[in-house]
Amino acid sequence: RQEYMGALNSRQNCMNPLRAIVFSEFDNIQGPIVAFQTPENFLSERLADSISDFMIPPPELCNKILSLNTHNMLLVGCACRIEDGKYLRSTLLFSVTFVFPKDFDARRWEGAVMQTAKVLEVAERDSEFLFQHSSKQHVKSILVSIFDQLTCGPSCYVPIDDSNVLSIKLPPFVCDQPAKIQDHEVPVPLADLQRLVQPTWDLTIQHLIPFIDGVRFVKLIAQESNTSLARVKSTVASLVQMKLCALVDIFQFGNFYVCLPGLQRYMSDSALQARNLQFVAKPLGPDVPRVNPRAIYQLYSAFAPGMRVSEVCLQFEELVNLVDIRRLVVFGVIHKFLRRVHQYPVKFSELGPEDTQLAKYLKTHADGTHTCDEICVATNQPMSVVQSVCTAAN
């Protein structure tokens, strides 16, 4: 994760997409206007007039993220509406808009836009920050601080007034293509999701994070969280895009894995060894000897064609007692030390007249293109049952 975050910061410094930040308001004489923006004069008065309905939208679109592609730029904004008798027309309307290149994927920035608008709204409700002319002039310097910090890195910390502070932390970079999520795949967190989650994140993500533990597969997460399978897949795809999760197979002691040439870099990378030991070592007492990188290398090297995980465990029984074998395999798959060897059932003969879900499914799916994992999850049958039925049919 440290390697990834370092690369992420470097990429953001070189390719930051934020072009401008704009604060708009409804003036009771002029109508919607751009009150402050940074850089200065980024949006011309003529352009601002042409998108005034976006800057100050109707009431039903307030407190929502709005996007507009126009004039070779993408505008992502959030408008706030405060009703109070002290305001002329009894309403204060304003919005915050972040500007990006046209067609840019700004999903990871939406929380920052919403958060900026909401902090200003809270400051207004607390101390009339926008209503009073003297404090309202600080908005310009606030926008400059936000812009400067977010163009240099993925976070910013900007005091608003004596009681309110704007603290933004962008989620990691979103890759271009969404992952295609399968029912039987297991999402493995690559970071502490409970610590990273923010109130502005999608509610489905917040609800599902406790169920994403590196053990449950996608269909099981949907069942145990009482969430539709489509929403779970969409959430997992988003986390994979943000490099917060990786996808692995369901771990079973009957699985086959083979060692890959990528294991060679393990013995020469001390940082990788440290992360591996932290992830796979069991928390044992002070008198129990600790596992070392050479022993871990020996374990990974034992995965050979035709060797089940259970057979590796029996061969290195004392060593396996010092590690979590599931986490060892997961780490190896994610870092390309190991590769899962799948089994693809092929129906060479008729399966018989059994009117069972498994038999019906195998008649159409035992064609050499579907793995045993996929068939087990689709039919809710254990691997041993699927294998025995396929063996009997052949």
Short mmCIF file of C-alpha atoms in Angstrom, two decimals:
data_model
loop_
_atom_site.label_atom_id
_atom_site.label_comp_id
_atom_site.label_asym_id
_atom_site.label_seq_id
_atom_site.Cartn_x
_atom_site.Cartn_y
_atom_site.Cartn_z
CA ARG A 1 0.00 0.00 0.00
CA GLN A 2 2.93 2.37 0.73
CA GLU A 3 4.30 1.72 -2.78
CA TYR A 4 0.89 2.42 -4.28
CA MET A 5 0.32 5.65 -2.32
CA GLY A 6 3.77 6.91 -3.31
CA ALA A 7 3.00 6.29 -6.97
CA LEU A 8 -0.41 7.88 -6.51
CA ASN A 9 1.02 11.09 -5.04
CA SER A 10 3.54 11.33 -7.87
CA ARG A 11 0.82 10.86 -10.47
CA GLN A 12 -1.39 13.48 -8.85
CA ASN A 13 1.43 16.03 -8.75
CA CYS A 14 2.11 15.57 -12.46
CA MET A 15 -1.46 15.16 -13.74
CA ASN A 16 -3.75 17.03 -11.34
CA PRO A 17 -7.09 17.53 -13.09
CA LEU A 18 -8.47 20.38 -10.94
CA ARG A 19 -8.66 23.53 -13.07
CA ALA A 20 -10.63 25.95 -10.90
CA ILE A 21 -12.96 26.36 -7.92
CA VAL A 22 -15.96 28.68 -8.18
CA PHE A 23 -18.28 30.13 -5.51
CA SER A 24 -21.60 31.35 -6.91
CA GLU A 25 -24.59 32.96 -5.23
CA PHE A 26 -28.01 34.36 -6.03
CA ASP A 27 -27.87 38.15 -5.97
CA ASN A 28 -31.29 39.69 -5.35
CA ILE A 29 -30.68 42.29 -8.06
CA GLN A 30 -28.45 40.57 -10.63
CA GLY A 31 -29.63 37.01 -10.17
CA PRO A 32 -27.06 34.12 -10.25
CA ILE A 33 -23.49 35.48 -10.22
CA VAL A 34 -19.96 34.20 -9.72
CA ALA A 35 -18.92 35.87 -6.47
CA PHE A 36 -15.43 34.35 -6.13
CA GLN A 37 -13.26 32.04 -8.22
CA THR A 38 -9.72 30.82 -8.35
CA PRO A 39 -7.82 31.29 -10.61
CA GLU A 40 -9.21 34.77 -11.17
CA ASN A 41 -11.41 35.24 -14.26
CA PHE A 42 -11.32 31.53 -15.11
CA LEU A 43 -15.01 31.67 -15.97
CA SER A 44 -15.91 34.68 -18.07
CA GLU A 45 -19.04 36.65 -17.25
CA ARG A 46 -20.60 35.52 -20.51
CA LEU A 47 -19.91 31.85 -19.81
CA ALA A 48 -21.18 32.19 -16.24
CA ASP A 49 -24.44 33.67 -17.55
CA SER A 50 -24.90 30.75 -19.94
CA ILE A 51 -24.66 28.18 -17.12
CA SER A 52 -26.49 30.18 -14.43
CA ASP A 53 -29.18 27.51 -14.09
CA PHE A 54 -26.45 25.01 -13.24
CA MET A 55 -24.71 27.33 -10.77
CA ILE A 56 -27.95 28.12 -8.91
CA PRO A 57 -30.35 25.26 -9.66
CA PRO A 58 -34.01 24.94 -8.61
CA PRO A 59 -34.75 23.86 -4.99
CA GLU A 60 -35.24 20.18 -5.83
CA LEU A 61 -31.64 19.97 -7.10
CA CYS A 62 -30.03 21.60 -4.07
CA ASN A 63 -27.87 19.46 -1.74
CA LYS A 64 -27.07 17.13 -4.63
CA ILE A 65 -23.98 16.61 -6.79
CA LEU A 66 -24.59 18.03 -10.27
CA SER A 67 -22.32 17.63 -13.32
CA LEU A 68 -22.20 19.56 -16.57
CA ASN A 69 -19.98 19.04 -19.62
CA THR A 70 -19.69 22.33 -21.52
CA HIS A 71 -17.10 24.50 -23.28
CA ASN A 72 -14.42 21.76 -23.09
CA MET A 73 -14.70 21.48 -19.33
CA LEU A 74 -16.56 19.44 -16.72
CA LEU A 75 -18.23 21.31 -13.88
CA VAL A 76 -19.11 19.39 -10.71
CA GLY A 77 -21.10 21.42 -8.21
CA CYS A 78 -23.29 21.37 -5.15
CA ALA A 79 -25.80 24.11 -4.31
CA CYS A 80 -27.15 24.90 -0.84
CA ARG A 81 -30.39 26.66 0.10
CA ILE A 82 -31.00 28.21 3.53
CA GLU A 83 -34.41 29.63 4.36
CA ASP A 84 -34.64 32.32 7.05
CA GLY A 85 -36.60 35.52 7.45
CA LYS A 86 -33.44 37.60 7.88
CA TYR A 87 -32.53 37.14 4.21
CA LEU A 88 -34.04 39.23 1.45
CA ARG A 89 -36.69 36.98 -0.14
CA SER A 90 -36.20 34.80 2.97
CA THR A 91 -33.66 32.58 1.17
CA LEU A 92 -29.89 32.37 0.80
CA LEU A 93 -28.71 30.45 -2.28
CA PHE A 94 -25.09 29.61 -3.08
CA SER A 95 -23.05 26.84 -4.71
CA VAL A 96 -19.50 25.51 -4.89
CA THR A 97 -18.22 24.17 -8.22
CA PHE A 98 -15.01 22.33 -9.05
CA VAL A 99 -13.87 22.53 -12.70
CA PHE A 100 -12.11 19.68 -14.54
CA PRO A 101 -11.20 18.82 -18.14
CA LYS A 102 -14.12 17.74 -20.34
CA ASP A 103 -15.29 14.12 -19.88
CA PHE A 104 -13.01 13.64 -16.85
CA ASP A 105 -14.07 10.88 -14.43
CA ALA A 106 -14.61 13.03 -11.32
CA ARG A 107 -16.27 10.47 -9.05
CA ARG A 108 -13.47 10.56 -6.49
CA TRP A 109 -13.86 14.36 -6.24
CA GLU A 110 -17.61 14.42 -5.60
CA GLY A 111 -17.18 14.04 -1.84
CA ALA A 112 -14.80 17.02 -1.77
CA VAL A 113 -17.31 19.21 -3.64
CA MET A 114 -20.16 18.23 -1.32
CA GLN A 115 -17.99 18.64 1.78
CA THR A 116 -16.85 22.14 0.80
CA ALA A 117 -20.41 23.33 0.20
CA LYS A 118 -21.70 21.78 3.41
CA VAL A 119 -18.94 23.26 5.61
CA LEU A 120 -19.78 26.73 4.27
CA GLU A 121 -23.45 26.05 4.95
CA VAL A 122 -22.68 25.05 8.55
CA ALA A 123 -20.53 28.15 9.01
CA GLU A 124 -23.42 30.32 7.73
CA ARG A 125 -25.91 28.71 10.10
CA ASP A 126 -23.50 29.02 13.03
CA SER A 127 -22.22 32.58 12.62
CA GLU A 128 -23.74 34.17 9.48
CA PHE A 129 -20.39 33.62 7.75
CA LEU A 130 -21.82 34.35 4.28
CA PHE A 131 -24.48 36.83 5.35
CA GLN A 132 -22.00 39.24 6.94
CA HIS A 133 -20.00 41.12 4.32
CA SER A 134 -16.75 41.19 6.37
CA SER A 135 -16.56 37.41 6.89
CA LYS A 136 -17.88 36.62 3.43
CA GLN A 137 -14.76 38.19 1.89
CA HIS A 138 -12.70 35.35 3.40
CA VAL A 139 -14.32 32.92 0.94
CA LYS A 140 -11.87 34.05 -1.72
CA SER A 141 -8.80 33.12 0.34
CA ILE A 142 -10.49 29.86 1.38
CA LEU A 143 -10.95 28.86 -2.26
CA VAL A 144 -7.31 29.71 -2.97
CA SER A 145 -6.14 27.54 -0.06
CA ILE A 146 -8.31 24.61 -1.15
CA PHE A 147 -7.14 24.90 -4.75
CA ASP A 148 -3.44 25.19 -3.85
CA GLN A 149 -3.50 22.20 -1.50
CA LEU A 150 -5.53 19.91 -3.76
CA THR A 151 -3.33 20.66 -6.77
CA CYS A 152 -0.31 19.56 -4.72
CA GLY A 153 -1.73 16.43 -3.12
CA PRO A 154 -4.83 14.37 -2.28
CA SER A 155 -5.82 16.30 0.86
CA CYS A 156 -6.36 19.75 2.29
CA TYR A 157 -6.93 21.35 5.70
CA VAL A 158 -8.44 24.84 5.66
CA PRO A 159 -9.86 26.76 8.68
CA ILE A 160 -13.18 28.45 7.82
CA ASP A 161 -13.92 30.38 11.01
CA ASP A 162 -13.35 29.93 14.75
CA SER A 163 -15.63 26.89 14.88
CA ASN A 164 -15.36 25.18 11.48
CA VAL A 165 -12.54 23.54 9.55
CA LEU A 166 -12.62 21.99 6.09
CA SER A 167 -10.65 18.71 5.98
CA ILE A 168 -10.66 16.83 2.66
CA LYS A 169 -9.04 13.48 1.88
CA LEU A 170 -9.54 12.24 -1.66
CA PRO A 171 -9.95 8.48 -2.10
CA PRO A 172 -7.23 6.78 -4.19
CA PHE A 173 -7.04 7.14 -7.95
CA VAL A 174 -9.81 5.53 -9.99
CA CYS A 175 -8.60 3.46 -12.95
CA ASP A 176 -10.26 3.80 -16.34
CA GLN A 177 -12.05 0.48 -16.80
CA PRO A 178 -14.39 -1.00 -14.15
CA ALA A 179 -13.75 -4.57 -13.13
CA LYS A 180 -16.28 -7.24 -14.10
CA ILE A 181 -17.24 -8.81 -10.80
CA GLN A 182 -18.22 -12.49 -10.55
CA ASP A 183 -20.49 -14.01 -7.88
CA HIS A 184 -17.74 -16.35 -6.67
CA GLU A 185 -14.91 -13.80 -6.36
CA VAL A 186 -13.64 -12.68 -2.97
CA PRO A 187 -12.83 -8.97 -2.46
CA VAL A 188 -9.76 -8.51 -0.25
CA PRO A 189 -9.24 -5.07 1.38
CA LEU A 190 -5.88 -3.50 0.52
CA ALA A 191 -6.30 -0.82 3.19
CA ASP A 192 -8.19 -0.25 6.42
CA LEU A 193 -11.58 0.55 4.89
CA GLN A 194 -13.16 1.35 8.24
CA ARG A 195 -10.57 4.08 8.77
CA LEU A 196 -10.78 5.48 5.24
CA VAL A 197 -14.57 5.64 4.98
CA GLN A 198 -16.07 9.14 5.09
CA PRO A 199 -19.67 10.31 5.73
CA THR A 200 -19.81 11.61 2.14
CA TRP A 201 -19.18 8.14 0.68
CA ASP A 202 -22.05 6.21 -0.90
CA LEU A 203 -24.29 4.68 1.77
CA THR A 204 -24.10 1.24 0.17
CA ILE A 205 -20.30 1.27 0.46
CA GLN A 206 -20.54 2.29 4.12
CA HIS A 207 -23.05 -0.53 4.76
CA LEU A 208 -21.01 -3.22 2.99
CA ILE A 209 -17.52 -2.44 4.31
CA PRO A 210 -17.91 -4.61 7.47
CA PHE A 211 -18.76 -7.60 5.24
CA ILE A 212 -15.72 -7.19 2.98
CA ASP A 213 -13.21 -9.19 5.00
CA GLY A 214 -11.20 -11.17 2.43
CA VAL A 215 -13.16 -14.35 3.25
CA ARG A 216 -16.72 -13.78 2.04
CA PHE A 217 -17.36 -14.08 -1.70
CA VAL A 218 -19.58 -11.58 -3.52
CA LYS A 219 -22.80 -13.62 -3.46
CA LEU A 220 -22.36 -14.37 0.26
CA ILE A 221 -21.80 -10.67 1.00
CA ALA A 222 -25.09 -9.89 -0.74
CA GLN A 223 -26.93 -12.55 1.26
CA GLU A 224 -25.50 -11.68 4.68
CA SER A 225 -25.81 -7.91 4.22
CA ASN A 226 -29.36 -8.17 2.82
CA THR A 227 -28.26 -6.18 -0.24
CA SER A 228 -29.04 -6.86 -3.88
CA LEU A 229 -26.34 -8.72 -5.77
CA ALA A 230 -26.17 -5.97 -8.40
CA ARG A 231 -25.46 -3.29 -5.78
CA VAL A 232 -22.80 -5.43 -4.13
CA LYS A 233 -21.09 -5.98 -7.48
CA SER A 234 -21.21 -2.26 -8.24
CA THR A 235 -19.73 -1.42 -4.84
CA VAL A 236 -16.94 -3.99 -5.13
CA ALA A 237 -16.16 -2.75 -8.65
CA SER A 238 -15.81 0.79 -7.28
CA LEU A 239 -13.46 -0.36 -4.51
CA VAL A 240 -11.37 -2.32 -7.03
CA GLN A 241 -11.23 0.74 -9.28
CA MET A 242 -9.99 2.85 -6.37
CA LYS A 243 -7.30 0.25 -5.60
CA LEU A 244 -8.87 -0.34 -2.19
CA CYS A 245 -9.67 -4.01 -2.91
CA ALA A 246 -8.25 -6.88 -4.93
CA LEU A 247 -10.13 -9.93 -6.16
CA VAL A 248 -9.07 -13.50 -5.37
CA ASP A 249 -10.66 -16.96 -5.49
CA ILE A 250 -12.51 -18.67 -2.66
CA PHE A 251 -9.90 -20.25 -0.41
CA GLN A 252 -10.24 -23.98 0.27
CA PHE A 253 -7.71 -26.53 1.43
CA GLY A 254 -8.52 -28.61 -1.64
CA ASN A 255 -7.42 -25.84 -4.01
CA PHE A 256 -4.42 -26.21 -6.31
CA TYR A 257 -1.85 -23.43 -6.73
CA VAL A 258 1.46 -23.20 -8.55
CA CYS A 259 4.46 -21.06 -7.73
CA LEU A 260 5.29 -18.26 -10.20
CA PRO A 261 8.64 -16.67 -11.17
CA GLY A 262 7.53 -13.49 -9.38
CA LEU A 263 8.47 -15.17 -6.09
CA GLN A 264 12.15 -14.49 -6.86
CA ARG A 265 11.80 -10.82 -5.94
CA TYR A 266 10.56 -11.78 -2.46
CA MET A 267 14.01 -12.65 -1.15
CA SER A 268 15.54 -9.39 -2.44
CA ASP A 269 12.82 -6.98 -1.25
CA SER A 270 13.01 -6.41 2.52
CA ALA A 271 9.99 -4.08 2.53
CA LEU A 272 7.89 -6.74 0.80
CA GLN A 273 9.07 -9.32 3.33
CA ALA A 274 8.07 -7.08 6.22
CA ARG A 275 4.57 -6.51 4.83
CA ASN A 276 4.20 -10.23 4.16
CA LEU A 277 5.21 -11.24 7.69
CA GLN A 278 2.90 -8.65 9.20
CA PHE A 279 0.01 -10.01 7.14
CA VAL A 280 0.53 -13.79 7.43
CA ALA A 281 2.18 -14.40 10.84
CA LYS A 282 -0.08 -15.61 13.63
CA PRO A 283 -0.09 -13.57 16.87
CA LEU A 284 1.68 -16.08 19.11
CA GLY A 285 3.16 -15.88 22.60
CA PRO A 286 6.60 -14.40 23.38
CA ASP A 287 8.18 -17.85 23.81
CA VAL A 288 7.08 -19.11 20.39
CA PRO A 289 9.69 -18.73 17.63
CA ARG A 290 8.80 -16.25 14.89
CA VAL A 291 8.53 -17.23 11.27
CA ASN A 292 11.22 -15.74 9.02
CA PRO A 293 11.28 -14.75 5.32
CA ARG A 294 13.32 -17.80 4.31
CA ALA A 295 10.70 -20.11 5.80
CA ILE A 296 7.93 -18.20 4.00
CA TYR A 297 9.86 -18.53 0.74
CA GLN A 298 10.14 -22.26 1.35
CA LEU A 299 6.38 -22.50 1.87
CA TYR A 300 5.56 -20.62 -1.33
CA SER A 301 8.04 -22.76 -3.27
CA ALA A 302 6.24 -25.92 -2.15
CA PHE A 303 3.17 -25.10 -4.25
CA ALA A 304 3.69 -27.27 -7.31
CA PRO A 305 1.39 -28.78 -9.97
CA GLY A 306 -0.86 -31.41 -8.43
CA MET A 307 -0.22 -30.23 -4.83
CA ARG A 308 -3.29 -29.26 -2.84
CA VAL A 309 -3.08 -26.68 -0.05
CA SER A 310 -3.82 -29.46 2.44
CA GLU A 311 -0.83 -31.46 1.20
CA VAL A 312 1.48 -28.45 1.60
CA CYS A 313 0.16 -28.04 5.15
CA LEU A 314 0.92 -31.68 5.97
CA GLN A 315 4.40 -31.43 4.48
CA PHE A 316 5.26 -28.32 6.53
CA GLU A 317 3.08 -28.92 9.57
CA GLU A 318 5.31 -27.15 12.13
CA LEU A 319 5.85 -24.14 9.90
CA VAL A 320 2.17 -23.84 9.00
CA ASN A 321 1.34 -23.58 12.70
CA LEU A 322 3.16 -20.22 12.73
CA VAL A 323 1.21 -18.63 9.87
CA ASP A 324 -2.34 -18.12 8.69
CA ILE A 325 -2.26 -20.30 5.58
CA ARG A 326 -5.27 -18.56 4.01
CA ARG A 327 -3.63 -15.15 4.35
CA LEU A 328 -0.35 -16.62 3.05
CA VAL A 329 -2.11 -17.81 -0.11
CA VAL A 330 -4.07 -14.56 -0.55
CA PHE A 331 -0.89 -12.48 -0.24
CA GLY A 332 0.84 -14.75 -2.74
CA VAL A 333 -1.97 -14.47 -5.29
CA ILE A 334 -2.22 -10.68 -5.00
CA HIS A 335 1.56 -10.24 -5.37
CA LYS A 336 1.85 -12.77 -8.22
CA PHE A 337 3.80 -15.36 -6.23
CA LEU A 338 1.07 -17.95 -6.73
CA ARG A 339 -1.52 -18.72 -9.38
CA ARG A 340 -4.69 -20.68 -8.81
CA VAL A 341 -5.09 -23.79 -10.97
CA HIS A 342 -8.82 -24.03 -11.72
CA GLN A 343 -10.86 -27.09 -12.51
CA TYR A 344 -13.29 -26.85 -15.44
CA PRO A 345 -15.89 -29.66 -15.48
CA VAL A 346 -16.65 -31.15 -18.89
CA LYS A 347 -19.74 -33.31 -19.41
CA PHE A 348 -18.67 -36.34 -21.49
CA SER A 349 -21.89 -38.27 -20.85
CA GLU A 350 -25.42 -37.58 -19.75
CA LEU A 351 -25.83 -36.75 -16.10
CA GLY A 352 -28.98 -38.78 -15.68
CA PRO A 353 -32.58 -37.87 -14.89
CA GLU A 354 -31.91 -36.36 -11.44
CA ASP A 355 -34.20 -33.36 -11.14
CA THR A 356 -31.85 -31.32 -8.93
CA GLN A 357 -30.59 -27.80 -9.24
CA LEU A 358 -27.02 -29.05 -9.58
CA ALA A 359 -27.91 -31.59 -12.29
CA LYS A 360 -29.85 -29.00 -14.28
CA TYR A 361 -27.05 -26.50 -13.98
CA LEU A 362 -24.36 -28.97 -15.00
CA LYS A 363 -26.32 -30.03 -18.10
CA THR A 364 -25.86 -26.51 -19.50
CA HIS A 365 -22.68 -25.32 -17.79
CA ALA A 366 -20.35 -28.33 -17.63
CA ASP A 367 -18.86 -27.32 -20.97
CA GLY A 368 -15.24 -26.60 -20.01
CA THR A 369 -15.71 -22.83 -19.70
CA HIS A 370 -17.05 -22.60 -16.13
CA THR A 371 -14.90 -23.24 -13.06
CA CYS A 372 -15.89 -25.43 -10.15
CA ASP A 373 -15.93 -22.31 -7.94
CA GLU A 374 -18.50 -20.69 -10.22
CA ILE A 375 -20.67 -23.81 -10.29
CA CYS A 376 -20.50 -24.28 -6.50
CA VAL A 377 -21.62 -20.72 -5.79
CA ALA A 378 -24.33 -20.74 -8.47
CA THR A 379 -25.85 -23.98 -7.13
CA ASN A 380 -25.04 -23.50 -3.41
CA GLN A 381 -23.26 -26.86 -3.37
CA PRO A 382 -19.89 -27.72 -1.78
CA MET A 383 -16.94 -28.54 -4.00
CA SER A 384 -16.97 -32.22 -2.97
CA VAL A 385 -20.55 -32.68 -4.23
CA VAL A 386 -19.85 -30.97 -7.58
CA GLN A 387 -16.71 -33.03 -8.12
CA SER A 388 -18.41 -36.31 -7.22
CA VAL A 389 -21.32 -35.67 -9.59
CA CYS A 390 -18.97 -34.78 -12.45
CA THR A 391 -16.80 -37.83 -11.74
CA ALA A 392 -19.82 -40.14 -11.73
CA ALA A 393 -21.10 -38.67 -14.98
CA ASN A 394 -17.79 -39.31 -16.72
#
